[in-house]
CSV table of N, CA and C in Angstrom, one decimal:
chain,number,residue,atom,x,y,z
A,17,MET,N,0.8,-1.2,0.0
A,17,MET,CA,0.0,0.0,0.0
A,17,MET,C,0.9,1.2,0.0
A,18,SER,N,0.5,2.2,-0.8
A,18,SER,CA,1.3,3.4,-0.9
A,18,SER,C,1.0,4.4,0.2
A,19,ASP,N,2.0,5.1,0.6
A,19,ASP,CA,1.8,6.2,1.6
A,19,ASP,C,1.5,7.5,1.0
A,20,THR,N,1.3,7.6,-0.3
A,20,THR,CA,1.0,8.8,-1.0
A,20,THR,C,-0.4,9.2,-0.7
A,21,LEU,N,-0.6,10.5,-0.4
A,21,LEU,CA,-2.0,11.0,-0.2
A,21,LEU,C,-2.4,11.6,-1.5
A,22,ALA,N,-3.6,11.2,-2.0
A,22,ALA,CA,-4.2,11.9,-3.1
A,22,ALA,C,-5.0,13.1,-2.7
A,23,SER,N,-5.0,14.1,-3.5
A,23,SER,CA,-5.8,15.3,-3.1
A,23,SER,C,-6.2,16.0,-4.4
A,24,GLY,N,-7.2,16.8,-4.3
A,24,GLY,CA,-7.7,17.4,-5.5
A,24,GLY,C,-9.2,17.3,-5.6
A,25,LYS,N,-9.8,17.9,-6.6
A,25,LYS,CA,-11.2,17.9,-6.7
A,25,LYS,C,-11.6,17.3,-8.1
A,26,ILE,N,-12.7,16.5,-8.1
A,26,ILE,CA,-13.2,16.0,-9.3
A,26,ILE,C,-14.6,16.5,-9.4
A,27,ASP,N,-15.1,16.7,-10.7
A,27,ASP,CA,-16.4,17.1,-10.9
A,27,ASP,C,-17.1,16.0,-11.7
A,28,CYS,N,-18.1,15.4,-11.2
A,28,CYS,CA,-18.8,14.3,-11.9
A,28,CYS,C,-19.9,14.9,-12.7
A,29,SER,N,-20.3,14.2,-13.8
A,29,SER,CA,-21.3,14.7,-14.7
A,29,SER,C,-22.8,14.6,-14.1
A,30,ALA,N,-22.9,13.9,-13.0
A,30,ALA,CA,-24.2,13.8,-12.3
A,30,ALA,C,-23.9,13.5,-10.8
A,31,GLN,N,-24.9,13.5,-10.0
A,31,GLN,CA,-24.7,13.3,-8.6
A,31,GLN,C,-24.1,11.9,-8.3
A,32,PRO,N,-22.9,11.9,-7.6
A,32,PRO,CA,-22.3,10.6,-7.3
A,32,PRO,C,-23.0,10.0,-6.1
A,33,LEU,N,-23.2,8.7,-6.1
A,33,LEU,CA,-23.8,7.9,-5.0
A,33,LEU,C,-22.7,7.1,-4.3
A,34,ASP,N,-21.6,6.8,-5.0
A,34,ASP,CA,-20.6,6.0,-4.4
A,34,ASP,C,-19.3,6.2,-5.1
A,35,ILE,N,-18.2,6.2,-4.3
A,35,ILE,CA,-16.9,6.3,-4.9
A,35,ILE,C,-16.0,5.2,-4.4
A,36,ALA,N,-14.9,4.9,-5.1
A,36,ALA,CA,-13.9,4.0,-4.6
A,36,ALA,C,-12.5,4.4,-5.2
A,37,PHE,N,-11.5,4.2,-4.4
A,37,PHE,CA,-10.1,4.5,-4.9
A,37,PHE,C,-9.5,3.2,-5.4
A,38,HIS,N,-8.6,3.4,-6.4
A,38,HIS,CA,-7.9,2.2,-6.9
A,38,HIS,C,-7.0,1.7,-5.8
A,39,PRO,N,-6.8,0.4,-5.7
A,39,PRO,CA,-6.1,-0.2,-4.6
A,39,PRO,C,-4.6,0.1,-4.6
A,40,GLU,N,-4.0,0.4,-5.8
A,40,GLU,CA,-2.6,0.7,-5.8
A,40,GLU,C,-2.3,2.1,-6.3
A,41,ASN,N,-3.2,2.7,-7.0
A,41,ASN,CA,-3.0,4.1,-7.5
A,41,ASN,C,-4.0,5.0,-6.9
A,42,PRO,N,-3.7,5.8,-5.8
A,42,PRO,CA,-4.7,6.6,-5.1
A,42,PRO,C,-5.2,7.8,-6.0
A,43,ASP,N,-4.5,8.0,-7.1
A,43,ASP,CA,-5.0,9.1,-8.0
A,43,ASP,C,-6.2,8.7,-8.8
A,44,ILE,N,-6.5,7.4,-8.9
A,44,ILE,CA,-7.6,6.9,-9.7
A,44,ILE,C,-8.8,6.7,-8.8
A,45,VAL,N,-9.9,7.3,-9.2
A,45,VAL,CA,-11.2,7.2,-8.4
A,45,VAL,C,-12.3,6.8,-9.4
A,46,ILE,N,-13.1,5.9,-9.0
A,46,ILE,CA,-14.3,5.6,-9.7
A,46,ILE,C,-15.5,6.1,-9.0
A,47,ALA,N,-16.5,6.6,-9.7
A,47,ALA,CA,-17.7,7.2,-9.1
A,47,ALA,C,-19.0,6.6,-9.8
A,48,GLY,N,-19.9,6.0,-9.0
A,48,GLY,CA,-21.2,5.5,-9.4
A,48,GLY,C,-22.1,6.7,-9.3
A,49,LEU,N,-22.8,7.0,-10.4
A,49,LEU,CA,-23.7,8.2,-10.5
A,49,LEU,C,-25.2,7.8,-10.5
A,50,VAL,N,-26.0,8.8,-10.1
A,50,VAL,CA,-27.4,8.6,-10.0
A,50,VAL,C,-28.1,8.4,-11.4
A,51,ASP,N,-27.4,8.7,-12.5
A,51,ASP,CA,-28.0,8.5,-13.8
A,51,ASP,C,-27.6,7.2,-14.4
A,52,GLY,N,-27.0,6.3,-13.6
A,52,GLY,CA,-26.7,5.0,-14.1
A,52,GLY,C,-25.3,4.9,-14.8
A,53,THR,N,-24.5,5.9,-14.7
A,53,THR,CA,-23.2,6.0,-15.3
A,53,THR,C,-22.1,5.7,-14.3
A,54,LEU,N,-21.0,5.0,-14.7
A,54,LEU,CA,-19.8,4.9,-13.9
A,54,LEU,C,-18.7,5.7,-14.5
A,55,GLU,N,-18.1,6.6,-13.8
A,55,GLU,CA,-17.0,7.4,-14.3
A,55,GLU,C,-15.7,7.0,-13.6
A,56,VAL,N,-14.6,7.0,-14.4
A,56,VAL,CA,-13.3,6.8,-13.9
A,56,VAL,C,-12.6,8.2,-14.0
A,57,HIS,N,-12.1,8.6,-12.8
A,57,HIS,CA,-11.4,9.9,-12.8
A,57,HIS,C,-9.9,9.8,-12.4
A,58,ASN,N,-9.1,10.8,-12.8
A,58,ASN,CA,-7.8,10.9,-12.4
A,58,ASN,C,-7.7,12.1,-11.5
A,59,LEU,N,-7.4,12.0,-10.2
A,59,LEU,CA,-7.3,13.1,-9.3
A,59,LEU,C,-6.2,14.1,-9.7
A,60,PRO,N,-6.5,15.4,-9.8
A,60,PRO,CA,-5.5,16.3,-10.2
A,60,PRO,C,-4.6,16.6,-9.0
A,61,PRO,N,-3.4,17.1,-9.2
A,61,PRO,CA,-2.5,17.5,-8.1
A,61,PRO,C,-3.2,18.6,-7.3
A,62,LYS,N,-2.9,18.7,-6.0
A,62,LYS,CA,-3.4,19.7,-5.1
A,62,LYS,C,-3.0,21.1,-5.6
A,63,GLU,N,-4.0,22.0,-5.6
A,63,GLU,CA,-3.7,23.4,-6.1
A,63,GLU,C,-2.9,24.1,-5.1
A,64,ASN,N,-2.0,24.9,-5.6
A,64,ASN,CA,-1.1,25.7,-4.7
A,64,ASN,C,-1.9,27.0,-4.3
A,65,ASN,N,-2.1,27.1,-3.0
A,65,ASN,CA,-2.9,28.3,-2.6
A,65,ASN,C,-2.2,29.6,-2.9
A,66,ASN,N,-0.9,29.6,-3.1
A,66,ASN,CA,-0.2,30.9,-3.4
A,66,ASN,C,-0.6,31.4,-4.7
A,67,ASN,N,-1.0,30.6,-5.6
A,67,ASN,CA,-1.4,31.0,-7.0
A,67,ASN,C,-2.8,31.5,-7.1
A,68,LYS,N,-3.6,31.3,-6.1
A,68,LYS,CA,-5.0,31.7,-6.2
A,68,LYS,C,-5.1,33.2,-6.1
A,69,LYS,N,-6.1,33.7,-6.9
A,69,LYS,CA,-6.3,35.2,-6.9
A,69,LYS,C,-7.2,35.6,-5.7
A,70,GLU,N,-6.8,36.6,-5.0
A,70,GLU,CA,-7.6,37.1,-3.9
A,70,GLU,C,-8.7,38.0,-4.5
A,71,ILE,N,-9.9,38.0,-3.9
A,71,ILE,CA,-11.0,38.8,-4.4
A,71,ILE,C,-11.1,40.0,-3.5
A,72,ASN,N,-11.2,41.2,-4.1
A,72,ASN,CA,-11.4,42.4,-3.3
A,72,ASN,C,-12.6,43.2,-3.9
A,73,ASP,N,-12.9,44.3,-3.4
A,73,ASP,CA,-14.0,45.1,-3.8
A,73,ASP,C,-13.9,45.5,-5.3
A,74,ASP,N,-12.7,45.8,-5.8
A,74,ASP,CA,-12.5,46.2,-7.2
A,74,ASP,C,-12.9,45.0,-8.1
A,75,ASP,N,-12.7,43.8,-7.7
A,75,ASP,CA,-12.9,42.6,-8.5
A,75,ASP,C,-14.4,42.4,-8.7
A,76,ASN,N,-15.3,42.8,-7.7
A,76,ASN,CA,-16.7,42.6,-7.8
A,76,ASN,C,-17.3,43.3,-9.0
A,77,ASN,N,-16.7,44.4,-9.4
A,77,ASN,CA,-17.2,45.2,-10.6
A,77,ASN,C,-16.9,44.4,-11.9
A,78,ASN,N,-16.0,43.5,-11.9
A,78,ASN,CA,-15.6,42.7,-13.1
A,78,ASN,C,-16.1,41.3,-13.1
A,79,THR,N,-17.2,41.0,-12.5
A,79,THR,CA,-17.6,39.6,-12.3
A,79,THR,C,-17.9,38.9,-13.7
A,80,GLU,N,-18.4,39.7,-14.6
A,80,GLU,CA,-18.7,39.1,-15.9
A,80,GLU,C,-17.4,38.6,-16.6
A,81,SER,N,-16.4,39.4,-16.6
A,81,SER,CA,-15.1,38.9,-17.3
A,81,SER,C,-14.5,37.8,-16.5
A,82,SER,N,-14.6,37.8,-15.1
A,82,SER,CA,-13.9,36.8,-14.4
A,82,SER,C,-14.7,35.5,-14.5
A,83,ASN,N,-16.0,35.5,-14.7
A,83,ASN,CA,-16.8,34.3,-15.0
A,83,ASN,C,-16.4,33.6,-16.3
A,84,LYS,N,-16.1,34.5,-17.3
A,84,LYS,CA,-15.6,33.9,-18.6
A,84,LYS,C,-14.3,33.2,-18.4
A,85,ASP,N,-13.4,33.8,-17.6
A,85,ASP,CA,-12.1,33.1,-17.4
A,85,ASP,C,-12.3,31.8,-16.7
A,86,ASN,N,-13.2,31.7,-15.7
A,86,ASN,CA,-13.5,30.5,-15.0
A,86,ASN,C,-14.0,29.4,-15.9
A,87,ASP,N,-14.9,29.8,-16.9
A,87,ASP,CA,-15.5,28.8,-17.8
A,87,ASP,C,-14.4,28.2,-18.7
A,88,ASP,N,-13.4,29.0,-19.0
A,88,ASP,CA,-12.3,28.5,-19.9
A,88,ASP,C,-11.5,27.5,-19.1
A,89,ASP,N,-11.4,27.6,-17.8
A,89,ASP,CA,-10.6,26.7,-17.0
A,89,ASP,C,-11.3,25.4,-16.8
A,90,ASP,N,-12.6,25.3,-17.0
A,90,ASP,CA,-13.3,24.0,-16.8
A,90,ASP,C,-12.8,22.9,-17.7
A,91,ASP,N,-12.4,23.2,-18.9
A,91,ASP,CA,-11.9,22.2,-19.8
A,91,ASP,C,-10.5,21.7,-19.4
A,92,ASP,N,-9.8,22.6,-18.8
A,92,ASP,CA,-8.4,22.3,-18.4
A,92,ASP,C,-8.4,21.4,-17.1
A,93,ASN,N,-9.5,21.4,-16.4
A,93,ASN,CA,-9.6,20.7,-15.1
A,93,ASN,C,-10.4,19.4,-15.3
A,94,ASP,N,-10.7,19.0,-16.5
A,94,ASP,CA,-11.5,17.8,-16.7
A,94,ASP,C,-10.7,16.5,-16.2
A,95,THR,N,-11.3,15.8,-15.3
A,95,THR,CA,-10.6,14.7,-14.7
A,95,THR,C,-11.1,13.3,-15.2
A,96,ILE,N,-12.1,13.3,-16.0
A,96,ILE,CA,-12.8,12.1,-16.5
A,96,ILE,C,-11.9,11.3,-17.5
A,97,LEU,N,-11.5,10.1,-17.1
A,97,LEU,CA,-10.8,9.2,-18.0
A,97,LEU,C,-11.7,8.4,-18.9
A,98,ALA,N,-12.9,8.0,-18.2
A,98,ALA,CA,-13.8,7.2,-18.9
A,98,ALA,C,-15.2,7.4,-18.3
A,99,SER,N,-16.2,7.3,-19.1
A,99,SER,CA,-17.6,7.4,-18.6
A,99,SER,C,-18.4,6.3,-19.3
A,100,ILE,N,-18.9,5.4,-18.5
A,100,ILE,CA,-19.6,4.2,-19.1
A,100,ILE,C,-21.1,4.2,-18.6
A,101,SER,N,-22.0,4.1,-19.6
A,101,SER,CA,-23.4,4.0,-19.3
A,101,SER,C,-23.6,2.5,-19.0
A,102,LEU,N,-24.2,2.2,-17.8
A,102,LEU,CA,-24.5,0.9,-17.4
A,102,LEU,C,-25.9,0.4,-17.7
A,103,GLU,N,-26.6,1.2,-18.5
A,103,GLU,CA,-28.0,0.9,-18.9
A,103,GLU,C,-28.0,-0.4,-19.6
A,104,ARG,N,-29.0,-1.3,-19.3
A,104,ARG,CA,-29.1,-2.6,-20.0
A,104,ARG,C,-29.7,-2.3,-21.4
A,105,LYS,N,-29.1,-3.0,-22.3
A,105,LYS,CA,-29.6,-2.9,-23.7
A,105,LYS,C,-31.0,-3.5,-23.8
A,106,LYS,N,-31.9,-2.7,-24.5
A,106,LYS,CA,-33.3,-3.2,-24.7
A,106,LYS,C,-33.3,-4.1,-25.9
A,107,ASP,N,-34.3,-5.0,-25.9
A,107,ASP,CA,-34.6,-5.8,-27.1
A,107,ASP,C,-35.1,-4.9,-28.2
A,108,LYS,N,-34.6,-5.1,-29.4
A,108,LYS,CA,-35.0,-4.3,-30.6
A,108,LYS,C,-36.5,-4.4,-30.8
A,109,ASN,N,-37.1,-5.6,-30.5
A,109,ASN,CA,-38.6,-5.7,-30.7
A,109,ASN,C,-39.4,-5.2,-29.6
A,110,ASP,N,-38.8,-4.7,-28.5
A,110,ASP,CA,-39.5,-4.1,-27.4
A,110,ASP,C,-40.1,-2.8,-27.8
A,111,THR,N,-41.5,-2.7,-27.8
A,111,THR,CA,-42.1,-1.5,-28.2
A,111,THR,C,-42.5,-0.6,-27.0
A,112,GLN,N,-42.3,-1.1,-25.8
A,112,GLN,CA,-42.6,-0.3,-24.6
A,112,GLN,C,-41.7,0.9,-24.6
A,113,GLN,N,-42.2,1.9,-23.9
A,113,GLN,CA,-41.4,3.1,-23.7
A,113,GLN,C,-40.2,2.8,-22.8
A,114,LYS,N,-39.2,3.6,-23.0
A,114,LYS,CA,-37.9,3.4,-22.3
A,114,LYS,C,-38.1,3.5,-20.8
A,115,GLU,N,-37.6,2.6,-20.0
A,115,GLU,CA,-37.7,2.6,-18.6
A,115,GLU,C,-36.8,3.6,-18.0
A,116,LYS,N,-37.1,4.0,-16.8
A,116,LYS,CA,-36.2,4.9,-16.0
A,116,LYS,C,-34.8,4.2,-15.8
A,117,ILE,N,-33.8,4.9,-16.1
A,117,ILE,CA,-32.4,4.3,-15.9
A,117,ILE,C,-32.1,4.2,-14.4
A,118,PRO,N,-31.8,3.0,-13.9
A,118,PRO,CA,-31.5,2.9,-12.5
A,118,PRO,C,-30.1,3.5,-12.2
A,119,ALA,N,-30.0,3.9,-10.9
A,119,ALA,CA,-28.7,4.5,-10.5
A,119,ALA,C,-27.6,3.5,-10.3
A,120,CYS,N,-26.4,3.9,-10.4
A,120,CYS,CA,-25.2,3.1,-10.1
A,120,CYS,C,-24.9,3.3,-8.6
A,121,ARG,N,-25.4,2.5,-7.7
A,121,ARG,CA,-25.4,2.7,-6.3
A,121,ARG,C,-24.1,2.2,-5.6
A,122,ASN,N,-23.4,1.3,-6.2
A,122,ASN,CA,-22.2,0.7,-5.6
A,122,ASN,C,-21.1,0.6,-6.6
A,123,SER,N,-19.9,0.9,-6.2
A,123,SER,CA,-18.8,0.7,-7.1
A,123,SER,C,-17.6,0.3,-6.3
A,124,MET,N,-16.8,-0.6,-6.7
A,124,MET,CA,-15.6,-1.1,-6.0
A,124,MET,C,-14.6,-1.7,-6.9
A,125,PHE,N,-13.4,-1.7,-6.5
A,125,PHE,CA,-12.3,-2.4,-7.2
A,125,PHE,C,-12.2,-3.8,-6.6
A,126,VAL,N,-12.3,-4.8,-7.4
A,126,VAL,CA,-12.1,-6.2,-6.9
A,126,VAL,C,-10.7,-6.7,-7.2
A,127,SER,N,-10.0,-6.0,-8.1
A,127,SER,CA,-8.6,-6.2,-8.4
A,127,SER,C,-8.0,-4.9,-9.0
A,128,ASN,N,-6.8,-4.9,-9.4
A,128,ASN,CA,-6.2,-3.7,-10.0
A,128,ASN,C,-6.9,-3.3,-11.2
A,129,ASN,N,-7.5,-4.2,-12.0
A,129,ASN,CA,-8.1,-3.8,-13.3
A,129,ASN,C,-9.6,-4.0,-13.4
A,130,ILE,N,-10.2,-4.7,-12.4
A,130,ILE,CA,-11.6,-5.0,-12.5
A,130,ILE,C,-12.4,-4.2,-11.5
A,131,ILE,N,-13.5,-3.6,-12.0
A,131,ILE,CA,-14.4,-2.8,-11.2
A,131,ILE,C,-15.7,-3.6,-11.1
A,132,CYS,N,-16.3,-3.7,-10.0
A,132,CYS,CA,-17.6,-4.3,-9.8
A,132,CYS,C,-18.6,-3.2,-9.4
A,133,CYS,N,-19.7,-3.2,-10.0
A,133,CYS,CA,-20.7,-2.1,-9.6
A,133,CYS,C,-22.1,-2.7,-9.8
A,134,SER,N,-23.0,-2.0,-9.2
A,134,SER,CA,-24.4,-2.4,-9.3
A,134,SER,C,-25.2,-1.2,-9.9
A,135,VAL,N,-26.2,-1.6,-10.8
A,135,VAL,CA,-27.1,-0.7,-11.4
A,135,VAL,C,-28.5,-1.3,-11.4
A,136,GLY,N,-29.4,-0.8,-10.6
A,136,GLY,CA,-30.7,-1.4,-10.4
A,136,GLY,C,-30.6,-2.8,-9.8
A,137,THR,N,-31.1,-3.8,-10.5
A,137,THR,CA,-31.1,-5.2,-10.0
A,137,THR,C,-29.9,-5.9,-10.6
A,138,ASP,N,-29.1,-5.3,-11.5
A,138,ASP,CA,-28.0,-5.9,-12.1
A,138,ASP,C,-26.7,-5.6,-11.4
A,139,VAL,N,-25.7,-6.5,-11.6
A,139,VAL,CA,-24.3,-6.4,-11.1
A,139,VAL,C,-23.4,-6.5,-12.3
A,140,CYS,N,-22.5,-5.6,-12.5
A,140,CYS,CA,-21.6,-5.6,-13.7
A,140,CYS,C,-20.1,-5.7,-13.2
A,141,GLY,N,-19.3,-6.3,-14.1
A,141,GLY,CA,-17.9,-6.2,-14.0
A,141,GLY,C,-17.3,-5.5,-15.1
A,142,LEU,N,-16.4,-4.6,-14.9
A,142,LEU,CA,-15.8,-3.8,-15.9
A,142,LEU,C,-14.3,-3.8,-15.9
A,143,ASP,N,-13.6,-3.8,-17.0
A,143,ASP,CA,-12.2,-3.7,-17.1
A,143,ASP,C,-11.8,-2.3,-17.2
A,144,VAL,N,-11.1,-1.8,-16.1
A,144,VAL,CA,-10.8,-0.3,-16.0
A,144,VAL,C,-9.8,0.1,-17.1
A,145,ASN,N,-8.9,-0.8,-17.5
A,145,ASN,CA,-7.9,-0.4,-18.5
A,145,ASN,C,-8.6,-0.3,-19.9
A,146,ARG,N,-9.5,-1.3,-20.2
A,146,ARG,CA,-10.2,-1.2,-21.4
A,146,ARG,C,-11.1,0.0,-21.4
A,147,ALA,N,-11.8,0.3,-20.3
A,147,ALA,CA,-12.7,1.5,-20.3
A,147,ALA,C,-11.9,2.8,-20.5
A,148,CYS,N,-10.7,2.9,-20.0
A,148,CYS,CA,-9.9,4.1,-20.2
A,148,CYS,C,-9.3,4.2,-21.6
A,149,SER,N,-8.9,3.1,-22.1
A,149,SER,CA,-8.4,3.1,-23.5
A,149,SER,C,-9.4,3.4,-24.5
A,150,LEU,N,-10.7,3.0,-24.3
A,150,LEU,CA,-11.7,3.2,-25.2
A,150,LEU,C,-12.5,4.5,-25.0
A,151,GLY,N,-12.1,5.2,-23.9
A,151,GLY,CA,-12.9,6.4,-23.6
A,151,GLY,C,-14.2,6.1,-22.9
A,152,GLY,N,-14.4,4.9,-22.6
A,152,GLY,CA,-15.6,4.5,-21.9
A,152,GLY,C,-16.8,4.1,-22.8
A,153,ASN,N,-16.9,2.9,-23.1
A,153,ASN,CA,-18.1,2.4,-23.8
A,153,ASN,C,-18.5,1.0,-23.3
A,154,GLU,N,-19.6,0.5,-23.8
A,154,GLU,CA,-20.1,-0.7,-23.3
A,154,GLU,C,-19.2,-1.9,-23.5
A,155,ASP,N,-18.2,-1.8,-24.4
A,155,ASP,CA,-17.2,-2.9,-24.6
A,155,ASP,C,-16.3,-3.1,-23.4
A,156,SER,N,-16.3,-2.2,-22.4
A,156,SER,CA,-15.5,-2.4,-21.2
A,156,SER,C,-16.2,-3.2,-20.2
A,157,ILE,N,-17.5,-3.5,-20.4
A,157,ILE,CA,-18.2,-4.4,-19.5
A,157,ILE,C,-17.9,-5.8,-19.8
A,158,VAL,N,-17.2,-6.5,-18.9
A,158,VAL,CA,-16.7,-7.9,-19.2
A,158,VAL,C,-17.7,-8.9,-18.7
A,159,TRP,N,-18.6,-8.6,-17.8
A,159,TRP,CA,-19.7,-9.5,-17.4
A,159,TRP,C,-20.8,-8.7,-16.8
A,160,ARG,N,-22.0,-9.3,-16.8
A,160,ARG,CA,-23.2,-8.7,-16.3
A,160,ARG,C,-24.1,-9.8,-15.7
A,161,LEU,N,-24.5,-9.7,-14.5
A,161,LEU,CA,-25.5,-10.6,-13.9
A,161,LEU,C,-26.8,-9.8,-14.0
A,162,SER,N,-27.6,-10.0,-15.0
A,162,SER,CA,-28.9,-9.3,-15.1
A,162,SER,C,-29.9,-9.9,-14.1
A,163,ASP,N,-30.6,-9.0,-13.5
A,163,ASP,CA,-31.6,-9.3,-12.4
A,163,ASP,C,-30.9,-10.2,-11.4
A,164,ALA,N,-29.8,-9.8,-10.9
A,164,ALA,CA,-29.1,-10.6,-9.8
A,164,ALA,C,-29.9,-10.7,-8.6
A,165,MET,N,-30.7,-9.7,-8.3
A,165,MET,CA,-31.6,-9.6,-7.1
A,165,MET,C,-33.0,-9.2,-7.6
A,166,ASN,N,-34.0,-9.5,-6.7
A,166,ASN,CA,-35.4,-9.1,-7.1
A,166,ASN,C,-35.6,-7.6,-6.9
A,167,LYS,N,-34.9,-7.0,-6.0
A,167,LYS,CA,-35.0,-5.5,-5.8
A,167,LYS,C,-33.6,-4.9,-6.1
A,168,ASN,N,-33.6,-3.5,-6.1
A,168,ASN,CA,-32.3,-2.8,-6.4
A,168,ASN,C,-31.2,-3.3,-5.4
A,169,VAL,N,-30.0,-3.5,-6.0
A,169,VAL,CA,-28.8,-3.8,-5.2
A,169,VAL,C,-28.4,-2.6,-4.4
A,170,GLN,N,-28.2,-2.8,-3.1
A,170,GLN,CA,-27.8,-1.8,-2.2
A,170,GLN,C,-26.3,-1.9,-1.7
A,171,ALA,N,-25.8,-3.2,-1.7
A,171,ALA,CA,-24.5,-3.4,-1.1
A,171,ALA,C,-23.8,-4.5,-1.9
A,172,LEU,N,-22.5,-4.3,-2.1
A,172,LEU,CA,-21.6,-5.3,-2.7
A,172,LEU,C,-20.4,-5.5,-1.7
A,173,HIS,N,-20.0,-6.7,-1.6
A,173,HIS,CA,-18.8,-7.0,-0.8
A,173,HIS,C,-18.1,-8.2,-1.3
A,174,VAL,N,-16.8,-8.2,-1.4
A,174,VAL,CA,-16.0,-9.4,-1.9
A,174,VAL,C,-15.4,-10.0,-0.7
A,175,LEU,N,-15.7,-11.3,-0.5
A,175,LEU,CA,-15.0,-12.1,0.5
A,175,LEU,C,-13.7,-12.6,-0.1
A,176,PRO,N,-12.6,-12.3,0.6
A,176,PRO,CA,-11.3,-12.7,0.0
A,176,PRO,C,-11.1,-14.2,-0.2
A,177,GLN,N,-10.1,-14.5,-1.1
A,177,GLN,CA,-9.8,-15.9,-1.4
A,177,GLN,C,-9.4,-16.6,-0.1
A,178,GLU,N,-8.7,-15.9,0.8
A,178,GLU,CA,-8.2,-16.5,2.0
A,178,GLU,C,-9.3,-17.0,2.9
A,179,ALA,N,-10.5,-16.5,2.8
A,179,ALA,CA,-11.6,-17.0,3.6
A,179,ALA,C,-12.1,-18.3,3.2
A,180,PHE,N,-11.8,-18.8,2.0
A,180,PHE,CA,-12.3,-20.0,1.5
A,180,PHE,C,-11.1,-20.8,0.8
A,181,THR,N,-11.4,-22.0,0.4
A,181,THR,CA,-10.3,-22.7,-0.3
A,181,THR,C,-10.4,-22.5,-1.8
A,182,GLY,N,-11.5,-21.8,-2.2
A,182,GLY,CA,-11.7,-21.6,-3.7
A,182,GLY,C,-11.5,-20.1,-4.0
A,183,PRO,N,-12.1,-19.7,-5.1
A,183,PRO,CA,-11.9,-18.3,-5.5
A,183,PRO,C,-12.7,-17.3,-4.6
A,184,SER,N,-12.4,-16.0,-4.8
A,184,SER,CA,-13.1,-15.0,-4.1
A,184,SER,C,-14.6,-15.1,-4.3
A,185,VAL,N,-15.4,-14.6,-3.4
A,185,VAL,CA,-16.9,-14.7,-3.5
A,185,VAL,C,-17.4,-13.3,-3.4
A,186,LEU,N,-18.3,-13.0,-4.4
A,186,LEU,CA,-19.0,-11.7,-4.4
A,186,LEU,C,-20.4,-11.8,-3.7
A,187,CYS,N,-20.6,-11.0,-2.6
A,187,CYS,CA,-21.8,-11.0,-1.9
A,187,CYS,C,-22.6,-9.8,-2.3
A,188,VAL,N,-23.9,-9.9,-2.6
A,188,VAL,CA,-24.8,-8.9,-3.0
A,188,VAL,C,-26.0,-8.8,-2.1
A,189,GLY,N,-26.3,-7.6,-1.7
A,189,GLY,CA,-27.5,-7.3,-0.8
A,189,GLY,C,-28.5,-6.4,-1.5
A,190,ASP,N,-29.8,-6.7,-1.4
A,190,ASP,CA,-30.8,-5.8,-2.0
A,190,ASP,C,-31.5,-4.9,-1.0
A,191,GLU,N,-32.4,-4.0,-1.4
A,191,GLU,CA,-33.0,-3.1,-0.6
A,191,GLU,C,-34.1,-3.7,0.3
A,192,ASN,N,-34.4,-5.0,0.1
A,192,ASN,CA,-35.3,-5.7,1.0
A,192,ASN,C,-34.5,-6.5,2.1
A,193,GLY,N,-33.2,-6.5,2.1
A,193,GLY,CA,-32.4,-7.2,3.0
A,193,GLY,C,-32.0,-8.5,2.6
A,194,ALA,N,-32.3,-9.0,1.4
A,194,ALA,CA,-31.9,-10.3,0.9
A,194,ALA,C,-30.4,-10.2,0.6
A,195,ILE,N,-29.7,-11.3,0.8
A,195,ILE,CA,-28.3,-11.4,0.4
A,195,ILE,C,-28.1,-12.6,-0.5
């Protein structure tokens, strides 16, 4: 485990419901969002407070020009490495209206390269390297347990290999308390 402390600010494209740090690289953060998206972020270096501009009464008269400058900085501070929609593909013959997209409530690293997350009643596994190299598309989803639970998944936990004689075990809990 690294003694390095990550710091900085990330801006998600929607409200985050869960975050997780990479097990070996504390600058990499994943965020599960309310809109059913999983984002992979690279934490920026901590800002130097000496470089920040102080605001005084004279600056209040120039708020319009300073807001333009701040908007230009937004592109420079983009931390998103990948953004993956976890929405389940609909059947082409399905004529029903589109369902509400469930939120990505849980996200966790189960290894250096594999992310496990829940969206609605589904549980997905994603390859973080593939997601970042592709910019984030559905090809980074390496497995999906559709309707893993009867209700929305609220908790994920991996029991380590050492707890059993076999492989690691993924435990899933839903909003009714079923595991």
